[in-house]
Each structure stands twice: as structure tokens, then as C-alpha cells.
Short mmCIF file of C-alpha atoms (C1' of nucleotides) in Angstrom, two decimals:
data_model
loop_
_atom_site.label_atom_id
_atom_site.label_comp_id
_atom_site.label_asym_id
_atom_site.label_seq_id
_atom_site.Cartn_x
_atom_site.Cartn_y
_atom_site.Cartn_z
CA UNK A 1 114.38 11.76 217.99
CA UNK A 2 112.33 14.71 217.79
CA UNK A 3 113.34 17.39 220.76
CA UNK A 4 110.04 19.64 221.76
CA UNK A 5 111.39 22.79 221.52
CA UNK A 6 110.74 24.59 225.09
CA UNK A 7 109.02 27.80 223.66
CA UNK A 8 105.47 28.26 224.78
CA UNK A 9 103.67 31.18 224.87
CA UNK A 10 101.53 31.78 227.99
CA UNK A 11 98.44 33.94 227.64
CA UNK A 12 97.44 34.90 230.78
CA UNK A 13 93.52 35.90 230.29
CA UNK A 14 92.88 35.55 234.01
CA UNK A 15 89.64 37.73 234.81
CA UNK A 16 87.36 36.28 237.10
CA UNK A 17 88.20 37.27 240.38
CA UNK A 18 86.82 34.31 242.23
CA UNK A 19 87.38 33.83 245.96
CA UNK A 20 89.97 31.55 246.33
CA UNK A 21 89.41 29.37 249.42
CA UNK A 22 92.92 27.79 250.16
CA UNK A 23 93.42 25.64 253.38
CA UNK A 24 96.68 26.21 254.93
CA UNK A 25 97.68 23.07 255.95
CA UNK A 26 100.45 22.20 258.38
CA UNK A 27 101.35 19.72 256.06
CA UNK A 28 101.70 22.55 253.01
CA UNK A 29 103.60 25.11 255.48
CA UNK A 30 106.30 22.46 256.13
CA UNK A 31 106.48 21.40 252.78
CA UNK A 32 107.02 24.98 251.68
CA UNK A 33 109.63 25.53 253.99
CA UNK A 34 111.88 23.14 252.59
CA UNK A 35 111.08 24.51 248.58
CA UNK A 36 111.79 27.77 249.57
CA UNK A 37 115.00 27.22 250.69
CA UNK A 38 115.84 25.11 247.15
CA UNK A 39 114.17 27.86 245.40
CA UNK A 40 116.62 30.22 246.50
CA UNK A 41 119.43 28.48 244.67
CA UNK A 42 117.55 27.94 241.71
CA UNK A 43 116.15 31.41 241.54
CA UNK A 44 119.87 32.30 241.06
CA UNK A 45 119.95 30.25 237.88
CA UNK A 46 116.47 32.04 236.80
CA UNK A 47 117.93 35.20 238.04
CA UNK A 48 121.09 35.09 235.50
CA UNK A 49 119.27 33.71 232.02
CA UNK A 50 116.78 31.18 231.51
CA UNK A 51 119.11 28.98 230.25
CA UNK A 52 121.10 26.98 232.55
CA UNK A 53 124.89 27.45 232.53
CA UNK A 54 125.71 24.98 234.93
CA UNK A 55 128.84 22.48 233.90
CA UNK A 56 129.87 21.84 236.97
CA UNK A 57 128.07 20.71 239.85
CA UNK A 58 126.07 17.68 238.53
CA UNK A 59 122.22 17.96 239.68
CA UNK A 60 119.86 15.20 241.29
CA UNK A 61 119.24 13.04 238.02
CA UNK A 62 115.71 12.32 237.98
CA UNK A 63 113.76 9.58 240.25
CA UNK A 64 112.20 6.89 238.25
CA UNK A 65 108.61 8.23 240.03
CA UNK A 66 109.57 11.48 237.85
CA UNK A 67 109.88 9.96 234.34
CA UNK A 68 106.81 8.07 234.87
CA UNK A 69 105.32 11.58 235.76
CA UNK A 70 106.33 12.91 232.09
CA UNK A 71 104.71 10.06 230.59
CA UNK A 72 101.49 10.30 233.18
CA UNK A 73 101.45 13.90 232.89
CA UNK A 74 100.50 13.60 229.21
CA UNK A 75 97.63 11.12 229.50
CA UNK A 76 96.63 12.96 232.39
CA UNK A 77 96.44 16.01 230.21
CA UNK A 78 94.76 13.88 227.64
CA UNK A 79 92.36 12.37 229.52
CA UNK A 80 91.65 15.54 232.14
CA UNK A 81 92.21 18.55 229.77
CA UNK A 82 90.31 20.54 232.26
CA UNK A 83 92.98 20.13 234.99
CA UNK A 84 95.57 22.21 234.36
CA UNK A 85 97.94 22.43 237.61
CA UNK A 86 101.02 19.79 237.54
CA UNK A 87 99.98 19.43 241.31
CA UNK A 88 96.55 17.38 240.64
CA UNK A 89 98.55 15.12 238.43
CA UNK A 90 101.02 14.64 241.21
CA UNK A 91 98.73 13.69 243.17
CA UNK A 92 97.21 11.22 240.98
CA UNK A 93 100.26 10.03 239.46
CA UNK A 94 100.92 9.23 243.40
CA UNK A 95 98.07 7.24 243.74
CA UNK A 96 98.49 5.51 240.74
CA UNK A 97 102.24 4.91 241.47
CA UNK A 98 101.46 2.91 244.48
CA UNK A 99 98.93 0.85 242.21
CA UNK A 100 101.40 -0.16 240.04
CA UNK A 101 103.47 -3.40 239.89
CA UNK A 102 107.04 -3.85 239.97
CA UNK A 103 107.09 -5.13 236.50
CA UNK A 104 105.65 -1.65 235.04
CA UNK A 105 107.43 0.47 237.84
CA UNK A 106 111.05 -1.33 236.76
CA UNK A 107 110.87 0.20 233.25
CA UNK A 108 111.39 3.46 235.17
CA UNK A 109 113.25 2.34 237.60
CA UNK A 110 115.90 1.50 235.09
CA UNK A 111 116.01 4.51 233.43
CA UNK A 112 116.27 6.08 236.93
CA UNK A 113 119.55 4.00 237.73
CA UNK A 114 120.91 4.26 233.91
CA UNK A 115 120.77 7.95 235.11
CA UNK A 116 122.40 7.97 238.68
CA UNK A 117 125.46 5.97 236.43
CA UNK A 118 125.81 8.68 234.32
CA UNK A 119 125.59 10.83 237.24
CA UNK A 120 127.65 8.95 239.12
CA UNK A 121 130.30 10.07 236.61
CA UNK A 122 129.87 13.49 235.99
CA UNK A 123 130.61 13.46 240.04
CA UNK A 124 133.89 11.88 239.43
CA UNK A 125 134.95 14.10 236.73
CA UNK A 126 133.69 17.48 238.92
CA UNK A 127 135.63 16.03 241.30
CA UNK A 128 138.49 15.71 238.91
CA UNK A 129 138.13 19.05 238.17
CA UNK A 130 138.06 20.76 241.34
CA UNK A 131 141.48 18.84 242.32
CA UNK A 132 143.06 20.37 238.75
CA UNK A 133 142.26 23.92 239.31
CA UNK A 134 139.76 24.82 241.82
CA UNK A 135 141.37 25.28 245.27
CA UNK A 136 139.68 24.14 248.14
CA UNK A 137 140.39 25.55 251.28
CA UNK A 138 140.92 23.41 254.51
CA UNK A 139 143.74 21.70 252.96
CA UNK A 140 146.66 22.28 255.84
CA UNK A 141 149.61 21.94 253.88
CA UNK A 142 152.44 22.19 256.07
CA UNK A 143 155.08 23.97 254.65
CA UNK A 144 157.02 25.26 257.14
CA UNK A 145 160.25 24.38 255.71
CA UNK A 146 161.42 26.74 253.61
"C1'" DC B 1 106.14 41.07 234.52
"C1'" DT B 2 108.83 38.16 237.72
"C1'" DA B 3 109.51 35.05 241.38
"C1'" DT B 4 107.51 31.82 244.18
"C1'" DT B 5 104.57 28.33 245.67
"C1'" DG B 6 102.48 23.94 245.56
"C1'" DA B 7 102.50 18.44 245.16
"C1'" DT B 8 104.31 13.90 244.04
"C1'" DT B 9 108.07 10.02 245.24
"C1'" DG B 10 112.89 8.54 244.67
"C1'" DT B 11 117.70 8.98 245.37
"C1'" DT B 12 121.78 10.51 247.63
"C1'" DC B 13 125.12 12.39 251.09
"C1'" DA B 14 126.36 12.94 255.85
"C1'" DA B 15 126.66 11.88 260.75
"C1'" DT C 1 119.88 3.78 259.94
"C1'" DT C 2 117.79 8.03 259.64
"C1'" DG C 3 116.88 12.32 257.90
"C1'" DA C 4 117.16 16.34 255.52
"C1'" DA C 5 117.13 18.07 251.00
"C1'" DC C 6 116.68 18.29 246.26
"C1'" DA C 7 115.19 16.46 241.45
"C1'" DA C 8 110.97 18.39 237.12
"C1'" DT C 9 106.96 20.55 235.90
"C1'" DC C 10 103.56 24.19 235.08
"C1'" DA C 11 99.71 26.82 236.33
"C1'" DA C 12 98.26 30.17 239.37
"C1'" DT C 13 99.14 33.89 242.62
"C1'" DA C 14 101.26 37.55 245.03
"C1'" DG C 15 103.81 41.73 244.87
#
DNA sequence: CTATTGATTGTTCAA
DNA sequence: TTGAACAATCAATAG
């Protein structure tokens, strides 16, 4: 399997200062609330090195909606090279999610749930860990006898 | 330059 | 049962 190495050089040639008309939504505020707060953990993770040095603490495997995106996203790309944002194609990947049949949604779908197994496990073994070495408070241990 | 936002649905933990 | 929150991505924007 070929890996796509994640290098990409971005060359920002923004110039046209165009007047950008945004409608603030109530919609966008809330959903922005609830980013910013994730974004605040991740920016840690930014913060430190691009790479991520997480072992422990096993991450949100991917919904089946999101491997269909990585798949969309390319025809999307291919078919609307003029769009650019990932947020048109969620929205159209959205559309075209509900569109879809349970036959051609179930491919993902099983990937998704192949995933939460394999999450499911790296759970158990954090947990593992953390009862090896890791000390977790509120454990009343009474040890009065001594 | 760097960090953040913005949008999509699915899954999962907790009460 | 419900709900809050987080999962990837990438371009654009604000500071």
C-alpha cells in the first residue's frame, strides 16, 4: 500500500482583498462554541510538535460518514476543482450521504465498526495501563491498621 | 507565521 | 433515553 506522505507545501498568494460577506448564523455561533472548546485540547498537541505523541488515551476512531468523506472528498476535488474549502464538500457529502442506500453506506459502516473493535481494545489496554502504574486518585484505601 | 474557525454525520460515555 | 462532545480535513482568516 502506498502511504501519501503528509508534506504539502502551501503557497499562500492571497491578494485580492475582496469584501467578505459572512452571515453569522446562530446555527455557526453554537457550532463554534463546542469546536473551540475541542480545539483547545488539540491545540496542545499542535502546540508541542506536529506530530502526535499520543500512546495513551485512544481517540474517537473515525465514523463511517468520515471515511466516505476521504473517498468523496477526492471526487469532489475531481469533479469541483474550483472548490477548495473541506466545508462545501461537507456539505455535499451530507446531502449525498442521506441519498445513499444502506447497501453502499454498509461498506463504511463496516470499516467504521472494524475500527471502534480495535478501539475498543486500545481502551482496555489504557486501562490496563493506568491500573499498572498510573495512580488514580479517589481510591480510599483504608489503611488504618498499621 | 500560527492558531482557529467552519461544516458534515456517526459513535461513545455518563447520568 | 438523551445529550453533550469529539472524530478528520483543509482552506481561509484573524491577530
Amino acid at each position: 500500500m502506498a502511504k501519501i506522505a503528509a508534506s504539502s507545501a502551501s503557497a499562500s498568494t492571497s491578494t485580492t482583498g475582496k469584501l467578505v460577506l459572512r452571515i453569522k448564523s446562530n446555527e455557526g455561533m453554537k457550532r463554534s462554541l463546542r469546536q473551540t472548546k475541542s480545539r483547545e485540547e488539540t491545540k496542545a498537541n499542535q502546540n508541542k510538535s506536529k506530530q502526535k505523541i499520543d500512546a495513551e488515551k485512544p481517540k474517537k476512531p473515525p465514523t463511517a460518514f468520515f471515511y466516505f468523506l476521504e473517498d468523496f472528498r477526492k471526487e469532489y476535488q475531481q469533479q469541483n476543482p474550483d472548490v477548495k474549502s473541506m466545508r462545501d464538500i461537507g456539505k455535499a457529502c451530507g446531502e449525498k450521504w442521506k441519498t445513499m442506500t444502506y447497501e453502499e453506506k454498509v461498506q463504511y459502516y463496516d470499516i467504521a465498526t472494524e475500527k471502534r473493535a480495535e478501539f475498543d481494545r486500545a481502551t482496555t489496554e489504557y486501562n490496563k495501563k493506568k491500573q499498572n502504574g498510573e495512580y488514580e486518585d479517589t481510591d480510599e484505601e483504608s489503611e488504618y491498621d498499621e
